[in-house]
Structures are given as C-alpha cells and as structure tokens.
Amino acid sequence: MENVNRAERLSLLRQKLTTFEKRDTDNCLKNQTPDALSRIFKQGAVHELYASTAADAVAVNAFALMAGAMSSNGRRIVWAVHSMMISEFGDPYGGGIEEIGIETSEILFAKAPNIKSLLIIGEESLKTSSVGSVVISAWGDSKDLSLTASRRLALAAKSEGATLFFMRAGAEPTPSAAETRWSVKATASVPLAGGAPGHPSFSLTLLRHRGGGEAKNWVLEWDRDARLFREPAPLPRAVVPMAAQRPAEARGESPRRVA
C-alpha cells in the first residue's frame, strides 16, 4: 500500500512540475550582482547546510531559501520539507517568505513524509528544466542519506544546471558528493537607522570544499532588495566631541602673549 501511495505522490509531483514548467518566468527577478558567496556556490551542484545546533534549524531553512532564490537565475524554486521538520518547527509561513523578498509564486512547496520521499522529490525537481534551484529540508539522520543517494542528486543537478541546497538539522555530517559543506547559525544583526531591526544575519563556517582550500568563517547579512548576501557594514564608532576650551596650539592658533 505504501508503494502505491508513493507512486501516486510521485505522479502528482510530476504533474505539478509540468505545470510549473509551462509558467512564464520573465517576471522572476534574476540575480546579476555577484555576492560574497557567488564563487563558492557553484551552479548545477549540491551544497550541504548543517544547522550548528537544533535551535538554528529555522535560521538555516531561511538561509537555504535565500541561497536558492539567489541562485535560481530567473527559474523556479522547489522547496521540499521533511514532515519531521514541520513537526518540530511548524509549516512555512508565506508572509515571512514575502518579507525576505521572495515571492511565494516562485516556489513550489512539497511536504515529504520520510527521507526517501524527500530524495525522490529533490531528484525529480532537479531534472526539470524550469527549476533553477531546489531546497531540501531534512531532520535527523537516516540510512537513506547515503553517499550513493548524494551522487544521484549531484548528477541530477548537473543534468539541468539547477543548484541544490540540502539543509540538515539534528544530524552530523556524513560523506557525500556535495560540492561544499557548511555549518550555519543565526547571529545578531546590525541595527538600521533609528534603531530599526537590521537585515537577517548569519554566521557561516565552510567545513569542506571539493576544490580544496582551508575552512573559513563569514558573517553575512541578506539584502532582500538586491537578493544577495553581503558582509555587514562596520558598526559606527562613537566620536569623542572636541572640548570647547582647548589650548590655542590644538586649535591651530598662535598662543597670546600676556603682559
């Protein structure tokens, strides 16, 4: 019975992806401005994003969706979420997605009852030409998250040039075919003028890069209007006011002679 239900879900997904493929993508915002991660988030590849702690899962989901929007190149985004993630943190909120500068009409949301279904959704989506990026949100460890499964996803991503952001929470890194692997957590944002809340801000550690290189840390914030990540501006330093009564030499004047 489970196999029948899985086949029905897969058939429904393919129908939705076909409809998705026929939609006009001209109005989708295309990212043309390189950001701090553009050279590392290789297109047509898999990138793993691990939540630094379980409490960071919501922040890392947001980061993965932002990265997906940045990398979609005018095509659509598929967001597949493990039901366990939803049980822990609730359903995605459309108003919050719009608030970070991503239109919900750009996203096809899919809920997966288990990891195996999650991987199938990811692979099928990556093979669809209208999909520019796929976000997978998985909770916990599973034997289905094998090296072989990651290689299948990497091949699917390469076939159509779509980029996969594989977000994991409540799990430890395991061997995979991912191009990069990251540890991500939320961090305090820089307040805007008048004390207004700042841009969403994240602390990232690059754990692995197939191209080599040392581990590196970033603190980045999300610019919703430009749809890219950037390093936050340095905090303004307080300027010590100049004393009203200063020595004449400090004011650039010649000292007066007193009789």
Short mmCIF file of C-alpha atoms in Angstrom, two decimals:
data_model
loop_
_atom_site.label_atom_id
_atom_site.label_comp_id
_atom_site.label_asym_id
_atom_site.label_seq_id
_atom_site.Cartn_x
_atom_site.Cartn_y
_atom_site.Cartn_z
CA MET A 1 0.00 0.00 0.00
CA GLU A 2 2.89 2.33 0.80
CA ASN A 3 4.36 1.77 -2.66
CA VAL A 4 1.02 2.67 -4.24
CA ASN A 5 0.79 5.89 -2.24
CA ARG A 6 4.39 6.73 -3.13
CA ALA A 7 3.66 6.17 -6.83
CA GLU A 8 0.59 8.41 -6.59
CA ARG A 9 2.58 11.15 -4.86
CA LEU A 10 5.32 10.91 -7.48
CA SER A 11 2.76 11.13 -10.29
CA LEU A 12 1.18 14.21 -8.66
CA LEU A 13 4.60 15.82 -8.23
CA ARG A 14 5.43 15.29 -11.90
CA GLN A 15 2.13 16.85 -12.89
CA LYS A 16 2.84 19.91 -10.75
CA LEU A 17 6.37 20.22 -12.12
CA THR A 18 4.99 20.08 -15.67
CA THR A 19 2.57 22.91 -14.85
CA PHE A 20 5.41 24.75 -13.17
CA GLU A 21 7.50 24.35 -16.31
CA LYS A 22 4.88 25.97 -18.54
CA ARG A 23 4.59 29.15 -16.46
CA ASP A 24 6.13 32.39 -17.65
CA THR A 25 9.43 33.12 -15.88
CA ASP A 26 10.08 36.55 -17.38
CA ASN A 27 8.90 38.35 -14.25
CA CYS A 28 11.20 36.41 -11.93
CA LEU A 29 14.00 38.55 -10.60
CA LYS A 30 17.37 37.50 -11.97
CA ASN A 31 20.37 37.96 -9.75
CA GLN A 32 23.03 39.77 -11.76
CA THR A 33 25.10 41.13 -8.91
CA PRO A 34 27.86 38.86 -7.58
CA ASP A 35 27.73 38.39 -3.83
CA ALA A 36 30.14 37.18 -1.19
CA LEU A 37 29.37 33.51 -1.92
CA SER A 38 28.83 33.52 -5.69
CA ARG A 39 32.21 31.97 -6.46
CA ILE A 40 31.68 29.18 -3.92
CA PHE A 41 28.03 28.29 -4.53
CA LYS A 42 28.73 26.59 -7.82
CA GLN A 43 25.72 26.26 -10.13
CA GLY A 44 24.50 22.79 -11.05
CA ALA A 45 25.90 21.27 -7.85
CA VAL A 46 24.90 20.17 -4.35
CA HIS A 47 25.65 22.29 -1.29
CA GLU A 48 25.05 20.99 2.24
CA LEU A 49 23.96 23.34 5.02
CA TYR A 50 24.07 21.91 8.54
CA ALA A 51 22.36 23.70 11.41
CA SER A 52 25.01 24.47 14.02
CA THR A 53 22.50 23.46 16.71
CA ALA A 54 18.94 22.16 16.54
CA ALA A 55 17.74 25.62 17.61
CA ASP A 56 19.30 27.08 14.44
CA ALA A 57 17.10 24.99 12.15
CA VAL A 58 14.67 27.82 11.37
CA ALA A 59 17.51 30.22 10.59
CA VAL A 60 19.22 27.70 8.32
CA ASN A 61 15.96 26.97 6.50
CA ALA A 62 15.70 30.69 5.82
CA PHE A 63 19.33 30.85 4.69
CA ALA A 64 18.82 27.89 2.32
CA LEU A 65 15.74 29.52 0.80
CA MET A 66 17.61 32.81 0.36
CA ALA A 67 20.52 30.99 -1.27
CA GLY A 68 18.04 29.19 -3.52
CA ALA A 69 16.48 32.49 -4.60
CA MET A 70 19.92 33.99 -5.22
CA SER A 71 20.91 31.03 -7.40
CA SER A 72 17.67 30.42 -9.33
CA ASN A 73 18.67 32.63 -12.30
CA GLY A 74 15.10 33.55 -13.14
CA ARG A 75 13.80 29.99 -12.88
CA ARG A 76 11.57 28.48 -10.22
CA ILE A 77 12.42 27.19 -6.74
CA VAL A 78 11.26 23.86 -5.33
CA TRP A 79 11.25 23.61 -1.54
CA ALA A 80 10.85 20.07 -0.20
CA VAL A 81 10.40 19.80 3.57
CA HIS A 82 10.59 16.68 5.70
CA SER A 83 7.43 16.18 7.79
CA MET A 84 9.61 15.81 10.90
CA MET A 85 10.94 19.33 10.30
CA ILE A 86 7.38 20.61 10.17
CA SER A 87 6.51 18.70 13.36
CA GLU A 88 9.40 20.37 15.15
CA PHE A 89 9.05 23.94 13.83
CA GLY A 90 5.72 24.28 12.03
CA ASP A 91 4.69 24.94 8.43
CA PRO A 92 6.49 27.57 6.33
CA TYR A 93 4.78 30.98 6.64
CA GLY A 94 4.01 32.72 3.35
CA GLY A 95 4.06 36.20 4.89
CA GLY A 96 7.54 35.61 6.27
CA ILE A 97 8.78 34.37 2.89
CA GLU A 98 7.46 37.51 1.19
CA GLU A 99 9.08 39.62 3.91
CA ILE A 100 12.55 38.36 2.97
CA GLY A 101 11.98 39.40 -0.65
CA ILE A 102 10.89 36.10 -2.22
CA GLU A 103 7.52 35.82 -3.92
CA THR A 104 5.62 32.70 -2.93
CA SER A 105 4.53 32.33 -6.57
CA GLU A 106 8.15 31.47 -7.39
CA ILE A 107 8.12 28.46 -5.06
CA LEU A 108 6.64 25.00 -5.38
CA PHE A 109 6.34 23.67 -1.82
CA ALA A 110 6.32 19.91 -1.25
CA LYS A 111 5.93 18.04 2.02
CA ALA A 112 7.66 14.66 2.27
CA PRO A 113 6.58 12.04 4.85
CA ASN A 114 10.05 10.47 5.00
CA ILE A 115 13.63 10.89 3.81
CA LYS A 116 13.23 8.52 0.87
CA SER A 117 10.34 10.61 -0.49
CA LEU A 118 12.34 13.77 0.15
CA LEU A 119 15.19 12.47 -2.02
CA ILE A 120 12.80 11.48 -4.81
CA ILE A 121 11.23 14.95 -4.83
CA GLY A 122 14.68 16.52 -4.96
CA GLU A 123 15.89 14.36 -7.82
CA GLU A 124 12.75 14.80 -9.92
CA SER A 125 12.79 18.56 -9.37
CA LEU A 126 16.45 18.91 -10.35
CA LYS A 127 15.68 17.21 -13.66
CA THR A 128 13.00 19.79 -14.54
CA SER A 129 14.28 22.49 -16.88
CA SER A 130 12.17 25.29 -15.39
CA VAL A 131 13.62 24.73 -11.90
CA GLY A 132 16.68 26.82 -11.11
CA SER A 133 17.23 25.74 -7.52
CA VAL A 134 15.96 23.12 -5.09
CA VAL A 135 15.93 23.39 -1.30
CA ILE A 136 15.66 20.19 0.73
CA SER A 137 15.00 20.50 4.47
CA ALA A 138 15.69 17.26 6.34
CA TRP A 139 15.52 16.48 10.03
CA GLY A 140 17.71 13.85 11.68
CA ASP A 141 19.92 11.06 10.41
CA SER A 142 18.78 8.30 8.08
CA LYS A 143 20.38 5.35 6.29
CA ASP A 144 18.69 6.66 3.13
CA LEU A 145 21.04 9.67 3.20
CA SER A 146 23.87 7.63 1.74
CA LEU A 147 26.82 8.51 -0.46
CA THR A 148 25.03 6.82 -3.37
CA ALA A 149 21.93 8.96 -2.84
CA SER A 150 24.02 12.15 -2.80
CA ARG A 151 25.73 11.12 -6.04
CA ARG A 152 22.33 10.68 -7.70
CA LEU A 153 21.38 14.19 -6.60
CA ALA A 154 24.68 15.61 -7.86
CA LEU A 155 24.15 14.01 -11.28
CA ALA A 156 20.58 15.30 -11.44
CA ALA A 157 21.74 18.82 -10.53
CA LYS A 158 24.39 18.72 -13.24
CA SER A 159 21.93 17.49 -15.89
CA GLU A 160 19.88 20.73 -16.00
CA GLY A 161 22.24 23.12 -14.22
CA ALA A 162 19.97 23.52 -11.18
CA THR A 163 21.53 24.07 -7.75
CA LEU A 164 20.59 22.03 -4.69
CA PHE A 165 20.80 23.40 -1.16
CA PHE A 166 20.47 20.43 1.18
CA MET A 167 19.63 21.73 4.64
CA ARG A 168 20.01 19.33 7.58
CA ALA A 169 19.23 19.75 11.26
CA GLY A 170 19.64 17.37 14.17
CA ALA A 171 22.31 15.47 12.23
CA GLU A 172 26.07 15.07 11.98
CA PRO A 173 27.94 15.48 8.65
CA THR A 174 28.44 12.28 6.66
CA PRO A 175 30.38 11.51 3.45
CA SER A 176 28.62 12.86 0.36
CA ALA A 177 29.10 14.13 -3.17
CA ALA A 178 28.33 17.73 -2.13
CA GLU A 179 30.45 20.50 -3.66
CA THR A 180 30.54 22.36 -0.34
CA ARG A 181 29.52 21.69 3.25
CA TRP A 182 28.66 24.42 5.74
CA SER A 183 27.78 24.91 9.38
CA VAL A 184 25.28 27.75 9.71
CA LYS A 185 23.77 29.59 12.66
CA ALA A 186 21.87 32.79 13.32
CA THR A 187 23.75 35.80 14.60
CA ALA A 188 22.84 39.30 15.78
CA SER A 189 22.10 41.79 13.01
CA VAL A 190 23.42 45.32 12.74
CA PRO A 191 20.59 47.75 13.67
CA LEU A 192 19.42 50.16 10.97
CA ALA A 193 18.93 53.89 11.36
CA GLY A 194 16.70 54.86 14.27
CA GLY A 195 17.25 51.52 15.95
CA ALA A 196 15.13 49.62 13.39
CA PRO A 197 15.74 45.85 13.14
CA GLY A 198 18.65 45.02 10.85
CA HIS A 199 18.88 42.60 7.95
CA PRO A 200 18.76 38.84 8.67
CA SER A 201 22.29 37.87 9.63
CA PHE A 202 24.08 34.52 9.65
CA SER A 203 27.38 33.08 10.82
CA LEU A 204 28.82 30.51 8.40
CA THR A 205 31.74 28.12 8.60
CA LEU A 206 32.90 26.42 5.41
CA LEU A 207 33.66 22.85 6.53
CA ARG A 208 34.52 21.31 3.18
CA HIS A 209 35.11 22.37 -0.42
CA ARG A 210 35.74 19.82 -3.15
CA GLY A 211 38.03 22.34 -4.82
CA GLY A 212 40.27 22.39 -1.74
CA GLY A 213 41.21 25.28 0.49
CA GLU A 214 41.08 25.95 4.21
CA ALA A 215 38.00 26.28 6.37
CA LYS A 216 36.74 29.85 6.52
CA ASN A 217 34.25 31.81 8.59
CA TRP A 218 31.86 34.50 7.40
CA VAL A 219 29.26 36.74 8.96
CA LEU A 220 26.81 37.71 6.23
CA GLU A 221 23.52 39.54 6.02
CA TRP A 222 20.72 39.18 3.48
CA ASP A 223 19.80 42.14 1.30
CA ARG A 224 16.21 41.44 0.27
CA ASP A 225 16.12 44.14 -2.42
CA ALA A 226 19.34 43.12 -4.21
CA ARG A 227 18.70 39.45 -3.38
CA LEU A 228 22.20 38.68 -2.30
CA PHE A 229 24.35 38.13 0.77
CA ARG A 230 26.89 40.71 1.81
CA GLU A 231 29.20 41.41 4.69
CA PRO A 232 27.59 43.79 7.19
CA ALA A 233 28.83 47.35 7.35
CA PRO A 234 31.11 48.02 10.33
CA LEU A 235 29.41 49.46 13.37
CA PRO A 236 29.82 53.25 13.57
CA ARG A 237 32.30 54.32 16.20
CA ALA A 238 31.42 56.98 18.73
CA VAL A 239 33.33 60.22 18.11
CA VAL A 240 34.64 62.00 21.16
CA PRO A 241 33.48 65.64 20.98
CA MET A 242 36.22 68.25 20.87
CA ALA A 243 36.46 70.30 24.02
CA ALA A 244 35.23 73.87 23.75
CA GLN A 245 38.10 75.15 25.88
CA ARG A 246 41.24 73.77 24.25
CA PRO A 247 44.80 75.02 24.26
CA ALA A 248 45.44 77.54 21.49
CA GLU A 249 48.03 75.22 19.93
CA ALA A 250 45.36 72.49 19.49
CA ARG A 251 43.13 74.98 17.63
CA GLY A 252 45.96 75.86 15.26
CA GLU A 253 46.32 79.39 16.69
CA SER A 254 49.40 81.15 17.96
CA PRO A 255 49.40 81.50 21.75
CA ARG A 256 48.69 85.02 23.01
CA ARG A 257 51.29 86.88 24.91
CA VAL A 258 50.11 88.05 28.29
CA ALA A 259 51.78 91.16 29.62
#
